[in-house]
Coordinates of C-alpha atoms in Angstrom, one line a residue:
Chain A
X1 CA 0.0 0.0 0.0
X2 CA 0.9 3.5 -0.8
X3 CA 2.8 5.0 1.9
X4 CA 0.9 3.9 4.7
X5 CA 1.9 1.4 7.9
X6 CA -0.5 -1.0 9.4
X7 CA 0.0 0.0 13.1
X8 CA -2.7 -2.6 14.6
X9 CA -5.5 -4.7 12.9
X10 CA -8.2 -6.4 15.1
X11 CA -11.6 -8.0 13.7
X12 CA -15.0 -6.8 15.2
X13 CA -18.5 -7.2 14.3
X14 CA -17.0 -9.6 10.8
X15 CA -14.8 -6.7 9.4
X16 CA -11.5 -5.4 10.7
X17 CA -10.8 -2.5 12.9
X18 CA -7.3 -0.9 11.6
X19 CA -5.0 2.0 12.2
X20 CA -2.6 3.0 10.0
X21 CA 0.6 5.6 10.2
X22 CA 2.1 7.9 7.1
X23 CA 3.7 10.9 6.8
X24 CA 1.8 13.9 6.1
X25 CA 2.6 16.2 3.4
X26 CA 0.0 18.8 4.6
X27 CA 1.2 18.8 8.3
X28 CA 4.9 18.0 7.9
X29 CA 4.5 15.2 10.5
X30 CA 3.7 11.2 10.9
X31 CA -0.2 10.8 11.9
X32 CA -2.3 7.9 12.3
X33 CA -5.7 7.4 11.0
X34 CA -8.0 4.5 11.8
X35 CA -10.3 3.2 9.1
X36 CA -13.3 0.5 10.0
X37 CA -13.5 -2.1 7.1
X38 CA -16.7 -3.9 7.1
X39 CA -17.5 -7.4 5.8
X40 CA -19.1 -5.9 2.9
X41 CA -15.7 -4.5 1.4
X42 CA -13.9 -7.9 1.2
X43 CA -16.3 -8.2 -1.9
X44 CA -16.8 -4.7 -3.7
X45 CA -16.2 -1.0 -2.8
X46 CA -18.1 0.5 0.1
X47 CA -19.2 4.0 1.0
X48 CA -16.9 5.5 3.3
X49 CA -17.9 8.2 6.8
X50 CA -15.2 10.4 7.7
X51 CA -15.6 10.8 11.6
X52 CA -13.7 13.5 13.3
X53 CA -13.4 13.8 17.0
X54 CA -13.2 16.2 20.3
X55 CA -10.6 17.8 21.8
X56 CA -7.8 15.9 23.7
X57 CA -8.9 13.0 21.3
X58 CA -6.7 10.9 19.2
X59 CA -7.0 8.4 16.3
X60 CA -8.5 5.9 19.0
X61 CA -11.0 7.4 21.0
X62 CA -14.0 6.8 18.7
X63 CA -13.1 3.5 17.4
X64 CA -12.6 2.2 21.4
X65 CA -16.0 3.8 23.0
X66 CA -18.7 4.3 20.2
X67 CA -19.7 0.8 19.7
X68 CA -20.0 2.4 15.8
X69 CA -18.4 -1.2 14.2
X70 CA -21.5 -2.9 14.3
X71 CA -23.8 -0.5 12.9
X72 CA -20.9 0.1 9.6
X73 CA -20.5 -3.4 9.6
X74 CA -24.9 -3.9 9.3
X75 CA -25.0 -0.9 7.0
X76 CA -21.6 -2.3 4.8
X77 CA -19.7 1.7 5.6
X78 CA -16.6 2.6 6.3
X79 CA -15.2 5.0 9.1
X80 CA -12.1 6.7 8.7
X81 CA -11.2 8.8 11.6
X82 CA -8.1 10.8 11.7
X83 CA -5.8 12.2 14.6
X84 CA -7.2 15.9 15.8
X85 CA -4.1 17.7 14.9
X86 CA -0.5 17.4 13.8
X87 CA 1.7 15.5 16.4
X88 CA 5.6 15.8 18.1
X89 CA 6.2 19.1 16.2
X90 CA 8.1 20.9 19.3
X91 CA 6.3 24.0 18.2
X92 CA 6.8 26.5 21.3
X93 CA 3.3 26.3 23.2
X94 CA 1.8 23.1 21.3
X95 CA 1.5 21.2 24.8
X96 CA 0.5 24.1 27.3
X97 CA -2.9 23.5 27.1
X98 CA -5.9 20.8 26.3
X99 CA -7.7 23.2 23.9
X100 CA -5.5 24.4 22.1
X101 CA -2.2 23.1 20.0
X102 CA -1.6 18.8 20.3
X103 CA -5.3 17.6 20.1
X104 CA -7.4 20.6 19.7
X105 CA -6.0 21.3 15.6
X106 CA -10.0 21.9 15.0
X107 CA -10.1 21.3 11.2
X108 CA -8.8 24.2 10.3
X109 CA -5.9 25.5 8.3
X110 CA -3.5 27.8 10.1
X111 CA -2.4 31.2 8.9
X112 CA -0.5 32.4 11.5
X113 CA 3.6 31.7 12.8
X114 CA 4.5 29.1 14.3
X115 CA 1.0 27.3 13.3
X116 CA 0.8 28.1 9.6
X117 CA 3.4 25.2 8.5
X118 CA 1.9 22.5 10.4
X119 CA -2.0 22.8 11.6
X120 CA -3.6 22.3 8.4
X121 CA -6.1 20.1 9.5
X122 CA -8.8 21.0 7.0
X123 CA -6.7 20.7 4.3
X124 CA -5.6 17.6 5.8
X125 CA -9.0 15.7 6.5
X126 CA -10.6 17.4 3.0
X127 CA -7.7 16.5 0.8
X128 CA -5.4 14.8 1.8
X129 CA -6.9 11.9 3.9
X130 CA -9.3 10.9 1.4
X131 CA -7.0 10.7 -1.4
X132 CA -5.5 8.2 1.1
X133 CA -8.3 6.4 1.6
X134 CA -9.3 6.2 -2.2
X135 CA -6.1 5.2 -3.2
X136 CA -4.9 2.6 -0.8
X137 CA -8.8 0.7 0.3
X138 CA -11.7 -0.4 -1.6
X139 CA -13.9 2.8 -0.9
X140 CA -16.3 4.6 -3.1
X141 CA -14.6 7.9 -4.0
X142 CA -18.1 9.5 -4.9
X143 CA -19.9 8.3 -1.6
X144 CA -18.8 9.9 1.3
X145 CA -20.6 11.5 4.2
X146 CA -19.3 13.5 7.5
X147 CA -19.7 13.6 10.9
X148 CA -18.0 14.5 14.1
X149 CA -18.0 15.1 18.3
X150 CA -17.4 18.7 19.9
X151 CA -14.6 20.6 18.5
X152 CA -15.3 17.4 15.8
X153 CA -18.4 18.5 15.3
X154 CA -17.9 21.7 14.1
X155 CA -14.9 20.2 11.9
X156 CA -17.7 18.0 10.1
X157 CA -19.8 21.2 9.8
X158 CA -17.0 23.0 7.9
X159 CA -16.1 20.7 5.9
X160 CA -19.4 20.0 4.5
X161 CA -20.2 23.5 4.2
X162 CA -17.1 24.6 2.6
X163 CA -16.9 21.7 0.5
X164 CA -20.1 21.9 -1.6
X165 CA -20.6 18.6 -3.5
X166 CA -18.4 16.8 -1.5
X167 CA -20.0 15.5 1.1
X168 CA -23.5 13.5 0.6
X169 CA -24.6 14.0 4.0
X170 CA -23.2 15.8 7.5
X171 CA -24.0 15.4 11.4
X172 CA -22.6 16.4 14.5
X173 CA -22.9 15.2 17.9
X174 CA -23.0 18.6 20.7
X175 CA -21.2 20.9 17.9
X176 CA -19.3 23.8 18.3
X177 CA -22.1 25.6 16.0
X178 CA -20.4 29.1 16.4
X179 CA -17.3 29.3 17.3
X180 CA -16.1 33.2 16.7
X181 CA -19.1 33.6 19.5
X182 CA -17.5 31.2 22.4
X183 CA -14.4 31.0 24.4
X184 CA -12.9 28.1 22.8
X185 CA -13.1 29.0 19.6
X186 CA -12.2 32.6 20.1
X187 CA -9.1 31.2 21.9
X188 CA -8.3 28.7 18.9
X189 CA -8.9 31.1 16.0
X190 CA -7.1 33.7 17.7
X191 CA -4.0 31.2 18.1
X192 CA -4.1 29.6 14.2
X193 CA -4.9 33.1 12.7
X194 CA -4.7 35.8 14.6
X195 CA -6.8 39.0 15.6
X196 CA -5.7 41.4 13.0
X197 CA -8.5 40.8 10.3
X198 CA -11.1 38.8 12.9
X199 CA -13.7 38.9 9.8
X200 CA -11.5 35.9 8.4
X201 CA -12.6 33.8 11.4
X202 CA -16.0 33.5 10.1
X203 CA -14.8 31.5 7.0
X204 CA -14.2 28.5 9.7
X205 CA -17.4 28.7 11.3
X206 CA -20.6 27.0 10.7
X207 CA -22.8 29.7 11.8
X208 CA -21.1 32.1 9.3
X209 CA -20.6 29.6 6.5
X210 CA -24.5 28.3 6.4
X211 CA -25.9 32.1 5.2
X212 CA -23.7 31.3 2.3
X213 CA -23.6 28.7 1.6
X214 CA -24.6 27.5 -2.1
X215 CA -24.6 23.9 -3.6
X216 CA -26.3 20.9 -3.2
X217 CA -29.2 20.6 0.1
X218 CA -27.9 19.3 3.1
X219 CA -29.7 17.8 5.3
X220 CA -27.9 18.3 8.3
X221 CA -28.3 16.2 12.0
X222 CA -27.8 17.2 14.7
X223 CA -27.8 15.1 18.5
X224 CA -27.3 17.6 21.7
X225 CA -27.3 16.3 25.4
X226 CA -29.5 18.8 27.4
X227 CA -27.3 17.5 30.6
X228 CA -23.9 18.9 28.6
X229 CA -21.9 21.1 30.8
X230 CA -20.7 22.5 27.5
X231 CA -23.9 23.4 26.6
X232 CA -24.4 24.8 29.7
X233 CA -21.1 27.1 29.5
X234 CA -22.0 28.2 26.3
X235 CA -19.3 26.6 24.2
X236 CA -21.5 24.8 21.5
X237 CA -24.2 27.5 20.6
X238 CA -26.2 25.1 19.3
X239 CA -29.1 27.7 19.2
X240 CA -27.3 30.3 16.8
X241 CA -26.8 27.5 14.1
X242 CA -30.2 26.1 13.6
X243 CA -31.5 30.3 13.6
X244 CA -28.5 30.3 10.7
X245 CA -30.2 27.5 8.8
X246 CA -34.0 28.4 9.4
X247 CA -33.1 32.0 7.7
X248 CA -31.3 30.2 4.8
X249 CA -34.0 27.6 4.5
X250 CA -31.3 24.9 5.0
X251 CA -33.0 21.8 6.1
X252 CA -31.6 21.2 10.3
X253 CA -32.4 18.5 12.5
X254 CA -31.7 19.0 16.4
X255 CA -32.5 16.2 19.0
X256 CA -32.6 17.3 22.3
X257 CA -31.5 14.8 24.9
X258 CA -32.7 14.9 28.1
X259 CA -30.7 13.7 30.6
X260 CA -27.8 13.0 28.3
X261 CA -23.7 14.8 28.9
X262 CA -21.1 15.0 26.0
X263 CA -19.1 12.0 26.7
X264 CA -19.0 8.8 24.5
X265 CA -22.0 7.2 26.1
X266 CA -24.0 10.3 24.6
X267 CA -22.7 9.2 21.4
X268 CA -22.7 5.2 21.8
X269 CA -26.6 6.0 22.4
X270 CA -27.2 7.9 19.2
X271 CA -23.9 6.6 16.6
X272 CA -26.9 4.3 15.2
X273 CA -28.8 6.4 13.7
X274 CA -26.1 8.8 12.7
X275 CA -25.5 6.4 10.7
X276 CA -28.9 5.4 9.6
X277 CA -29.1 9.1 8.7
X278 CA -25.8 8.8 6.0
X279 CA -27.2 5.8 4.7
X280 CA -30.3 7.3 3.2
X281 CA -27.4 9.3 0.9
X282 CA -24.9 7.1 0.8
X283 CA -26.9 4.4 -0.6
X284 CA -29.0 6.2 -2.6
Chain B
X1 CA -28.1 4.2 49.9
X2 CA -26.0 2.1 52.2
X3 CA -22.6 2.5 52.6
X4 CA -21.8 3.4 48.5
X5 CA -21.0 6.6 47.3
X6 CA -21.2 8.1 43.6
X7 CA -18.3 8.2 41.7
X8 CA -19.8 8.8 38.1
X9 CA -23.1 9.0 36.6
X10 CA -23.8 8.9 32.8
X11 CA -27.0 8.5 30.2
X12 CA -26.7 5.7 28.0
X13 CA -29.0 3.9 25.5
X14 CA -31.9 5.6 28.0
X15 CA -30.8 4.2 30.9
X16 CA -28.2 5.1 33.3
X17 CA -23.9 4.0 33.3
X18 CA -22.8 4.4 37.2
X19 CA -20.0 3.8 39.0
X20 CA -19.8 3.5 43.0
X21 CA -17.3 3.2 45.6
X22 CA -17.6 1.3 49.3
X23 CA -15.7 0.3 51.8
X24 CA -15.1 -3.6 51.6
X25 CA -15.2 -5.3 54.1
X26 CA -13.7 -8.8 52.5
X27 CA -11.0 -6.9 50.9
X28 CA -10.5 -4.6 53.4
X29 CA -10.1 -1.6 51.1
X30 CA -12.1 0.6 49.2
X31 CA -13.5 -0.8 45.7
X32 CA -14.9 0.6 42.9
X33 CA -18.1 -0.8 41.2
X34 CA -19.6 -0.1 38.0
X35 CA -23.5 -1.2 37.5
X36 CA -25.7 -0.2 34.2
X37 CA -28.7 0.4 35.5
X38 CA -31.6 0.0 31.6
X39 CA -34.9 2.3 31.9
X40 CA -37.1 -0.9 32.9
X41 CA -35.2 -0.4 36.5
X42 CA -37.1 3.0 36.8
X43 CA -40.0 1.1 36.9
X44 CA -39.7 -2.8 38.7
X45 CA -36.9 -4.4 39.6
X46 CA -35.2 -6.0 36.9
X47 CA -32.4 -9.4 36.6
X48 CA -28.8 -8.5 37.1
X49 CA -25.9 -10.1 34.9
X50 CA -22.3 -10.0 36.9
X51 CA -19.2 -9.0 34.4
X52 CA -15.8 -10.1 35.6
X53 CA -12.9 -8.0 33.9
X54 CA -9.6 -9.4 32.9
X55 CA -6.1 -9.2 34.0
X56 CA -5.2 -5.5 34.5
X57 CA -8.6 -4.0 34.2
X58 CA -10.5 -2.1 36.6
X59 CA -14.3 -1.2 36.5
X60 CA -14.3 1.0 34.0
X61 CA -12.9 -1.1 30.9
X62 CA -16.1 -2.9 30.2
X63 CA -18.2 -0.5 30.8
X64 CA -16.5 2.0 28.0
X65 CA -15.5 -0.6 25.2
X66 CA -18.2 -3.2 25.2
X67 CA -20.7 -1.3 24.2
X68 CA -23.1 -4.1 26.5
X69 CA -25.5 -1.0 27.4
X70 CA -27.3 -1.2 24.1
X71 CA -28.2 -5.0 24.4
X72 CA -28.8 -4.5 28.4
X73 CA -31.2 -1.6 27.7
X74 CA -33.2 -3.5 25.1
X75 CA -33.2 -6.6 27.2
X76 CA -34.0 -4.7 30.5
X77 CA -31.2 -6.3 32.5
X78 CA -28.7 -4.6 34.9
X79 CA -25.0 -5.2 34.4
X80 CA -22.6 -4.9 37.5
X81 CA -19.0 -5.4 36.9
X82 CA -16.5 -5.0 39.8
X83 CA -12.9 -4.2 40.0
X84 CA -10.7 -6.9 39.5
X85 CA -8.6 -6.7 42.5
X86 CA -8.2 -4.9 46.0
X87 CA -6.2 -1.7 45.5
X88 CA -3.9 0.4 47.4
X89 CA -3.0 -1.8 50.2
X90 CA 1.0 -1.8 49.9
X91 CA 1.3 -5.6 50.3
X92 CA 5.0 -6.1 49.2
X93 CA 5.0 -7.2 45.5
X94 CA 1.7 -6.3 44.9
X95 CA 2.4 -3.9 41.7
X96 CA 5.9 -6.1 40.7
X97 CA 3.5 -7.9 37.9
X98 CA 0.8 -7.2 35.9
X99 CA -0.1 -10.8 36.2
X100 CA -0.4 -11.1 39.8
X101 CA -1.1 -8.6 42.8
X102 CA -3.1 -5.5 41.6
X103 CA -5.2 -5.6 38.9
X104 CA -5.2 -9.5 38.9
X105 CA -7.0 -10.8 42.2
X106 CA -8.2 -14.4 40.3
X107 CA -11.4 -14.3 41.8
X108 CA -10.3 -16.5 44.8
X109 CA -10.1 -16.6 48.1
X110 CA -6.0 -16.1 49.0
X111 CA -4.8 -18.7 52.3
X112 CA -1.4 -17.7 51.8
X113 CA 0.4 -14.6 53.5
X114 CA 1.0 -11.7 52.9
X115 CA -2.4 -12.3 50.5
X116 CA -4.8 -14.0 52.8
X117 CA -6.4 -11.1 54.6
X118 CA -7.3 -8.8 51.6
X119 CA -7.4 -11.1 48.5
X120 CA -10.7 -12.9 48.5
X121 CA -11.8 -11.7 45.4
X122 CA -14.5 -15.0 45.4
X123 CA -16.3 -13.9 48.7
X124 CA -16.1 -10.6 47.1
X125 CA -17.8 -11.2 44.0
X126 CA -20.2 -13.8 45.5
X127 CA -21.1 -12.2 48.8
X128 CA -20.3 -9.1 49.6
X129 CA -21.3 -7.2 46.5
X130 CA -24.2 -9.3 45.1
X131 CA -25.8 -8.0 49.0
X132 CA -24.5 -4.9 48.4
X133 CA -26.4 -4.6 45.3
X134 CA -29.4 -6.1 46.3
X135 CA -30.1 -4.0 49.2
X136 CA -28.9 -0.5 46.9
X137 CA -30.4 -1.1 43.9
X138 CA -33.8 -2.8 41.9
X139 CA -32.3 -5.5 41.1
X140 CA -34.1 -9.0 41.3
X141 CA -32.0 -11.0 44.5
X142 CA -33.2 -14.3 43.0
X143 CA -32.8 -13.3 39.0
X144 CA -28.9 -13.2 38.8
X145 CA -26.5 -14.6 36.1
X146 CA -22.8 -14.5 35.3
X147 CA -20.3 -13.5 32.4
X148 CA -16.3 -12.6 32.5
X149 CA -13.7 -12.4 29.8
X150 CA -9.8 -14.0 30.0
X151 CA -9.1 -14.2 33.9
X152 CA -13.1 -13.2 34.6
X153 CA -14.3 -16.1 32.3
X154 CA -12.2 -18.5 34.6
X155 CA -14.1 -16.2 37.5
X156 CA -17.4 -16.6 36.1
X157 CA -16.9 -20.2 35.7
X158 CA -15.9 -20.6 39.0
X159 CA -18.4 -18.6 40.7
X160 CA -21.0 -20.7 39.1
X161 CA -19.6 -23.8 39.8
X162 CA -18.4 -23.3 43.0
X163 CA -22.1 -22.1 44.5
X164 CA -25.0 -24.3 42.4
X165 CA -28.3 -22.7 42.1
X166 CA -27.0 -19.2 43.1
X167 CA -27.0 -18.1 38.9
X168 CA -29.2 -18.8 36.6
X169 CA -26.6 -19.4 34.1
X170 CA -22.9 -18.6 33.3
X171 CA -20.9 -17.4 30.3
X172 CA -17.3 -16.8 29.6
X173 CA -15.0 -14.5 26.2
X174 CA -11.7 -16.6 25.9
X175 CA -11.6 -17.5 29.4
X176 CA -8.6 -19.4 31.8
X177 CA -10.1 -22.7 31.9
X178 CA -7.4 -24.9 33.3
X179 CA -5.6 -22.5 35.7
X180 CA -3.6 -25.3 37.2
X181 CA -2.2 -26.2 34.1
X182 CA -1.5 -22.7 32.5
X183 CA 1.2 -20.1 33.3
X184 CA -1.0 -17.6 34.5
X185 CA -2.9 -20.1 36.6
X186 CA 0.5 -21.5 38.2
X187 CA 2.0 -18.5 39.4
X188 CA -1.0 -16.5 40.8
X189 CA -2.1 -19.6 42.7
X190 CA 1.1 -20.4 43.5
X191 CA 1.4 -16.8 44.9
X192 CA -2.6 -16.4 46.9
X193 CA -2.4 -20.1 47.9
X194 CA 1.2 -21.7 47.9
X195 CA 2.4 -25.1 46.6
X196 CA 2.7 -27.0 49.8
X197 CA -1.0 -28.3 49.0
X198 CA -1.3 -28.4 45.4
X199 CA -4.3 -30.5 45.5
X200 CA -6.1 -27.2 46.9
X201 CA -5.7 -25.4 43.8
X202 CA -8.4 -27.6 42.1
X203 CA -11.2 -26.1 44.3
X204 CA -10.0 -22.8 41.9
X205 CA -10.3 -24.4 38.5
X206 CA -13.1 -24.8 36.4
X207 CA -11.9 -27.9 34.8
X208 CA -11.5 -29.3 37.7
X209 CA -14.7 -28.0 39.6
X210 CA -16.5 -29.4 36.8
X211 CA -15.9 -33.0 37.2
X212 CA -17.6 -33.1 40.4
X213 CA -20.7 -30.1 40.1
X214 CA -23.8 -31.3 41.6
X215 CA -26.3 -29.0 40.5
X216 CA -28.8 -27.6 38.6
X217 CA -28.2 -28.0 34.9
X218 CA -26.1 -24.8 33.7
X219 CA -25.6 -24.6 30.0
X220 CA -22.5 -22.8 29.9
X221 CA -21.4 -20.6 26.6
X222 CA -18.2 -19.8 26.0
X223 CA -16.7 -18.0 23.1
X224 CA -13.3 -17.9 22.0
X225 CA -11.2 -16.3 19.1
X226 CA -9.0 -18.6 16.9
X227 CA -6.1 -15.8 16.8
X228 CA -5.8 -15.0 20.3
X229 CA -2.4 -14.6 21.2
X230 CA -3.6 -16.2 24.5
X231 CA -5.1 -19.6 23.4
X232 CA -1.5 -19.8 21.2
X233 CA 0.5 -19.4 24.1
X234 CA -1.8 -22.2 26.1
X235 CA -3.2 -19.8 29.0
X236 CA -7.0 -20.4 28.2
X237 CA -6.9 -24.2 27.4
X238 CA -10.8 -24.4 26.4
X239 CA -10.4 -27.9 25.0
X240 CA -9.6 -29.5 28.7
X241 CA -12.7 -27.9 30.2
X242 CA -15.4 -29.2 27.1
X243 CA -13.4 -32.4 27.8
X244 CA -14.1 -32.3 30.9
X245 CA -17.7 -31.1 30.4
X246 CA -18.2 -33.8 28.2
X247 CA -16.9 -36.5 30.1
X248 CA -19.0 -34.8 33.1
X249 CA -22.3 -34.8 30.5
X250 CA -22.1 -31.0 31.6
X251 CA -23.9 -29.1 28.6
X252 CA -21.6 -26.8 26.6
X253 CA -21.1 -24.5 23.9
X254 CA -17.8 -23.2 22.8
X255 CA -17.8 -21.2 19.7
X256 CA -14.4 -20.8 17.9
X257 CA -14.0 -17.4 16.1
X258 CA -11.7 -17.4 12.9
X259 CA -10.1 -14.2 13.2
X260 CA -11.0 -12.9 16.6
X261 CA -8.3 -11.7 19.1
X262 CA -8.2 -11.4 22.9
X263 CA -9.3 -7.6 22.4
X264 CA -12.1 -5.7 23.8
X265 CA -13.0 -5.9 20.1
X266 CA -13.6 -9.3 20.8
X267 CA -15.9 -9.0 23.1
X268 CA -18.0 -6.0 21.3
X269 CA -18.5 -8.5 18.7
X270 CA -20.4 -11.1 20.6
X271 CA -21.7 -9.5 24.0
X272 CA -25.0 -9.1 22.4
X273 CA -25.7 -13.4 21.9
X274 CA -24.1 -13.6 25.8
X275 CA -27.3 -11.3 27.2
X276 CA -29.9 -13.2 24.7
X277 CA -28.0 -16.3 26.0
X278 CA -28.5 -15.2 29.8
X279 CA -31.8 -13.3 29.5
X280 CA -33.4 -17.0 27.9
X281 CA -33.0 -17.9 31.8
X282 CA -33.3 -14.2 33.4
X283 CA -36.8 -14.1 31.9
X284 CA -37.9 -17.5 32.3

């Protein structure tokens, strides 16, 4: 295979759970990726789900806690889920804190020094991941969806919204909907690219990007724990987004989850139907 | 509630993922508990299936990578899984191995000093905590059953054997089968119980126990994966026990897995037949 390493390779649910290594051109550094391969794609090509997760996440995370195997191995999808941001770079500040530098890249491409060589993540999980993916498993180039966790969440959203065409279907699970509006984000966009022109930070936010958006419909989903302390400290903004999409008329689905808090139970309890949800595009 | 506290408290497939802490009394030290609690509890009590964890694990390893809550919700059937070991005492050489000492307590009853006083895992996991939950929680006292993986399937086995009529039946992932005749087996009774009685050690071994079970009928299921490093290097040793099972007309089911490991992945794969296999007696 093409410049990747098999790093582990265990079988679940009749396919194979694998994670892989290579060096990436985009962030000048060696990242993992897992990809899910279910029974289905020992026989023909499969649709593929590009899952991105949370801060402090890694490559592992999602494939260990969502119990998401079973439903890509009933539906015959793969998951590819990559690292959350360029790894073992030294860069002066990269490990000071948990949101922000190693494991908080959030998806998008940096323009300012010492970031600008390295976090490229949207550049990265847009470009070139997939081309990856396409080249080196048997995955449908034309039939992939997107979906993601927290700062992963909002990743998904940008991706899809920025990527008209791409992308057959997107959801999020507790999204960081507006990020130039909450203290993560303000923190993260200030770090990658800086508060000189501030109207640039609402190219990377989903908020921003749905008013402008024009291509295909999307018809995005959307799962939110009412019991999310996130929620509660008004980091995900969930609120602002679906306004965004009722005054473009883009078609927005949000469950509200009683009782339910943003860890990986939250999504073990709702993957399914996320994935249910890509289906209806992906197999279409 | 008597003598637990609340460690952790999370939504999942509509019910609720907790863990506990008490002060044990058989161990002497203070354990951790985990117990998946479906929505059917919030209404009547419900039948209770006992997890025991592997070497190295604590409480928490089942409940995040098994993804049992789905199946356990549906089937209206609280999980408890406990700890697999007392912690924190400072007995000399308790943290030298990961194979014995911490993390590895073989769910028996130690006569051997330093290990006597605080390593009886078995009155632990048959005793102590099944009261502990009955009196805390709504579970049915007389509706109980029993599962474990690697070290835990030989605890699960065990358990069952060692106390007829007490679950309704018993189920084991890749478990130790023939401690007496296996590595781990030697050295961590070897190390709770001594050698000066050897005979002794096949009141631990469920290839032993079996042979000479007087009880109700338990059909016992077993799963086991054909590349497990584990059944290569002859720890698990299933073949003895249905030998002995079948020599003992004890009913049986081991099903060999082409491709399966000793992972966690594993055990996601198949958790789902092992609650159908335990709620055909729960419910009956």
């Amino acid at each position: 295979m093409g410049g990747i390493t098999q790093v582990s390779s265990n079988r679940v649910f009749g396919g194979y759970q694998k994670i892989f290594s290579h060096d990436s051109k985009e962030l000048g550094c060696k990242m993992n990726f897992a990809i899910y391969l279910p029974p289905a794609s020992e026989e023909k090509k499969v649709p593929v789900i590009y899952w991105l997760s949370g801060l402090t996440c890694t490559e592992k995370n999602f494939v260990e806690k969502a119990g998401a195997q079973r439903y890509a191995s009933e539906n015959g999808v793969a998951i590819v889920g990559p690292d959350t941001s360029p790894r073992g770079l030294n860069i002066p500040g990269e490990e000071d804190g948990w949101d922000f530098g190693t494991g908080a890249g959030f998806y998008v491409d940096a323009t300012r020094e010492p970031w600008s060589k390295n976090y490229r993540m949207f550049s990265y999980v847009t470009k070139e991941l997939p081309e990856l993916i396409n080249e080196n498993f048997p995955v449908l180039p034309n039939s992939q969806s997107i979906m993601g966790h927290s700062m992963g969440g909002h990743g998904a959203l940008i991706c899809a919204l920025k990527n008209p065409g791409q992308y057959r279907s997107v959801s999020a699970f507790a999204p960081i909907c507006n990020p130039i509006k909450c203290p993560w984000g303000k923190k993260a966009f200030d770090g990658y690219m800086g508060s000189v022109d501030c109207n640039k930070w609402a190219d990377w936010d989903a908020t921003e990007l749905v008013k402008k958006y024009q291509g295909p419909p999307l018809e995005i989903l959307i799962d939110q724990g009412k019991e999310d302390q996130f929620l509660k400290d008004l980091q995900l903004l969930p609120e602002n987004f679906v306004q965004a999409c009722t005054n473009s008329q883009m078609p927005v689905i949000l469950h509200m989850h009683e009782g339910y808090d943003h860890s990986y139970y939250f999504i073990a309890s709702f993957i399914g139907q996320h994935i249910q949800h890509h289906m209806r595009y992906l197999a279409a």
